[in-house]
Amino acid sequence: MLHNSDARFRIEGASAAQQQAVDALAQQFLVSDERLAAIVKEFRRRMEVGLAADCTMLKMVLSHVVWRPTGRETGSYFAIDLGGTNLRVLRVTLDGAGGATTEHQKFVLTEDAKRRTLFDFVAQCVETFLDDRSLRPAASAPPLSIGFTFSYPIDQTSINSGTLLYWTKGLDVPGCVGRDVVRLLEDALLRVGLRARVAGVASDTVSTLLAAAYADPAAQMGVIFGTGTNAAYYEDVAAIAKWKGPDPPSREMAVSIEWGAFDSDELAILPYTPHDIKLDRKSLNPRRQVYEKMISGMYLGEVARNVVLWLADQRLLLDGRSSDVLNAMWSVDTSYLSAAALDDSPDLSEIREIIEKTLNVPMSTLVDRRIFKAIAILVGERAARLSTVGLVATLTKRPALLDRPLTVAMDGSMYEHYPGFDRIMTETVSRFIPARQFANIRFSLAKDGSGIGAAVLAMLATQHSAAAAQ
Ligand code: BGC
């Protein structure tokens, strides 16, 4: 990496001490290709370990999804998409030509839901959705069939059951770890008088993959770079030593890598800075999800806040000033970094607004704002480059697939909104995959794929259980 000659990190008007500090940050945050290659190698090794046995760093969750949609299926399905920030309830109508229309309602997860009442909150939202549209089934009707996207790690025991391994993304609801999340949901729905049967439960990555596959037979991976991060891909069952069930006719199964946990507990290979370690130590899940903490939207603002305070404490930024807001954990939202990285105005007025109004620090100089922008770029660029570790390791896992067109379905706020994330990620992946094969890869935004994918899952599970019963 050429940080010394990289104009973005040469701060016009900075004192020698300030420039030295920014150089040191660039040194820490810019990860070389060589380092990335070494991390990819270790990631691949961990994937193999996870496919061979349970309870490893990369869980390689077997989704029991052994089908692909054809795109010709039709019907309306209910779906619940529980993410890290929002809950969406949907009715999805598959049109039989790879397209879908949705009726949906979005609810922001309340703090109480995140700490205490999650499944009751979900049930109440489902009730609101149905009642607002007069869709509540009569008491004598068969139970409502639902596809459930659950964006937290489960040990999946069947297409419609799985026990929660641990919470991620700031959730901490007691009484759930080790329990079947489908039962928890069905029971909560019963408490509001709704008889429902979850036809299928899946990670948001598997749902994103299924939504893309409904429209595009070349879809092989579903990836989320949002509040959290993870990916799923279709694996050859012959490569899944821990799979003890019968070989499916398709010989493939979607596997959710749970890659946010890469390097957890060991903290041995990722390029941690003291700012990451500080975040990790103070988080709800220390030493867990450490890869996610360097990449995903939930954490990047906090990494940047630690950097800002580190500079301020040395009087190299904001003349040592801070504020109650800036001193509070999580007060720097990752969206402020996106806005800062994008600010090209001569006096960096957007950044002034963020520092002086949003973060309530009374005054900033232009040099302060230039440094703030450099921090936003560094934290975002590192995230984009590290995100390629999982992508490259997974894409090269089944190299033969790269000899024909292959779609990677992507979703999440970082991918969609962080300036440069998409470009840097794609460019970095291209350095690790031969050009002939790279040309076959299409990264495509699968907007809200996790909602539509839950409906595709409900459709597939219902279809195949009906076929099995015949
Ligand atoms: C969760 C995954 C999820 C990812 C993206 C992570 O925190 O552990 O299950 O797929 O976030 O939402």
Coordinates of N, CA and C and ligand atoms in Angstrom, one line a residue, residues 83-84 150-154 166 168-169 203-205 224-231 256 258 260 289 292, ligand 1:
G83 N -33.8 -8.9 11.1 CA -32.4 -8.5 10.9 C -31.8 -7.9 12.2
G84 N -30.7 -7.2 12.0 CA -30.1 -6.6 13.2 C -30.6 -5.2 13.6
F150 N -33.9 -15.5 9.9 CA -33.4 -15.2 11.3 C -31.9 -14.9 11.2
S151 N -31.5 -13.7 11.4 CA -30.1 -13.2 11.0 C -29.1 -13.4 12.2
Y152 N -29.2 -14.5 12.9 CA -28.3 -14.8 14.0 C -27.9 -16.2 13.9
P153 N -26.7 -16.6 14.5 CA -26.2 -17.9 14.3 C -27.1 -19.0 14.9
I154 N -27.5 -20.0 14.2 CA -28.2 -21.1 14.8 C -27.5 -22.4 14.4
Y166 N -25.5 -18.2 19.7 CA -25.2 -17.0 20.5 C -25.8 -15.8 19.8
T168 N -25.6 -11.9 18.3 CA -24.7 -11.0 17.7 C -25.3 -9.7 17.5
K169 N -24.6 -8.7 17.0 CA -25.1 -7.4 16.6 C -25.9 -6.7 17.7
S203 N -30.8 -18.3 7.6 CA -30.0 -17.1 7.7 C -30.4 -16.1 6.6
D204 N -30.2 -14.8 6.9 CA -30.4 -13.8 5.9 C -29.6 -14.0 4.6
T205 N -28.4 -14.6 4.8 CA -27.5 -14.9 3.7 C -28.1 -16.0 2.7
I224 N -24.1 -10.7 3.0 CA -24.6 -9.5 3.7 C -23.4 -8.7 4.2
F225 N -23.3 -7.4 3.8 CA -22.5 -6.4 4.5 C -23.4 -5.3 5.0
G226 N -23.9 -5.6 6.2 CA -24.9 -4.6 6.7 C -24.5 -4.3 8.2
T227 N -25.5 -4.3 9.1 CA -25.3 -4.2 10.5 C -24.3 -5.2 10.9
G228 N -24.5 -6.5 10.4 CA -23.5 -7.5 10.6 C -23.0 -8.0 9.3
T229 N -22.2 -9.1 9.3 CA -21.8 -9.6 8.0 C -21.7 -11.1 8.0
N230 N -21.9 -11.7 6.9 CA -21.9 -13.2 6.7 C -22.2 -13.5 5.3
A231 N -22.0 -14.8 4.9 CA -22.3 -15.2 3.5 C -22.7 -16.7 3.5
S256 N -24.3 -21.7 5.5 CA -24.1 -20.3 6.0 C -22.8 -20.3 6.8
E258 N -21.2 -18.2 8.6 CA -21.1 -17.4 9.9 C -19.7 -16.8 10.0
G260 N -18.6 -13.8 10.3 CA -18.3 -12.7 11.3 C -17.4 -13.2 12.4
Q289 N -17.0 -12.5 17.2 CA -17.4 -11.7 16.0 C -16.4 -10.7 15.6
E292 N -16.4 -9.5 12.0 CA -17.5 -8.6 11.8 C -17.3 -7.2 12.4
Ligands
BGC1 C1 -25.0 -13.0 12.2 C2 -25.3 -13.8 10.9 C3 -25.9 -12.9 9.9 C4 -25.1 -11.6 9.7 C5 -25.6 -10.6 8.7 C6 -24.2 -11.7 11.9 O1 -24.0 -10.9 13.0 O2 -24.2 -13.8 13.1 O3 -26.1 -14.9 11.2 O4 -26.1 -13.6 8.7 O5 -24.9 -10.9 10.9 O6 -26.9 -10.2 9.1

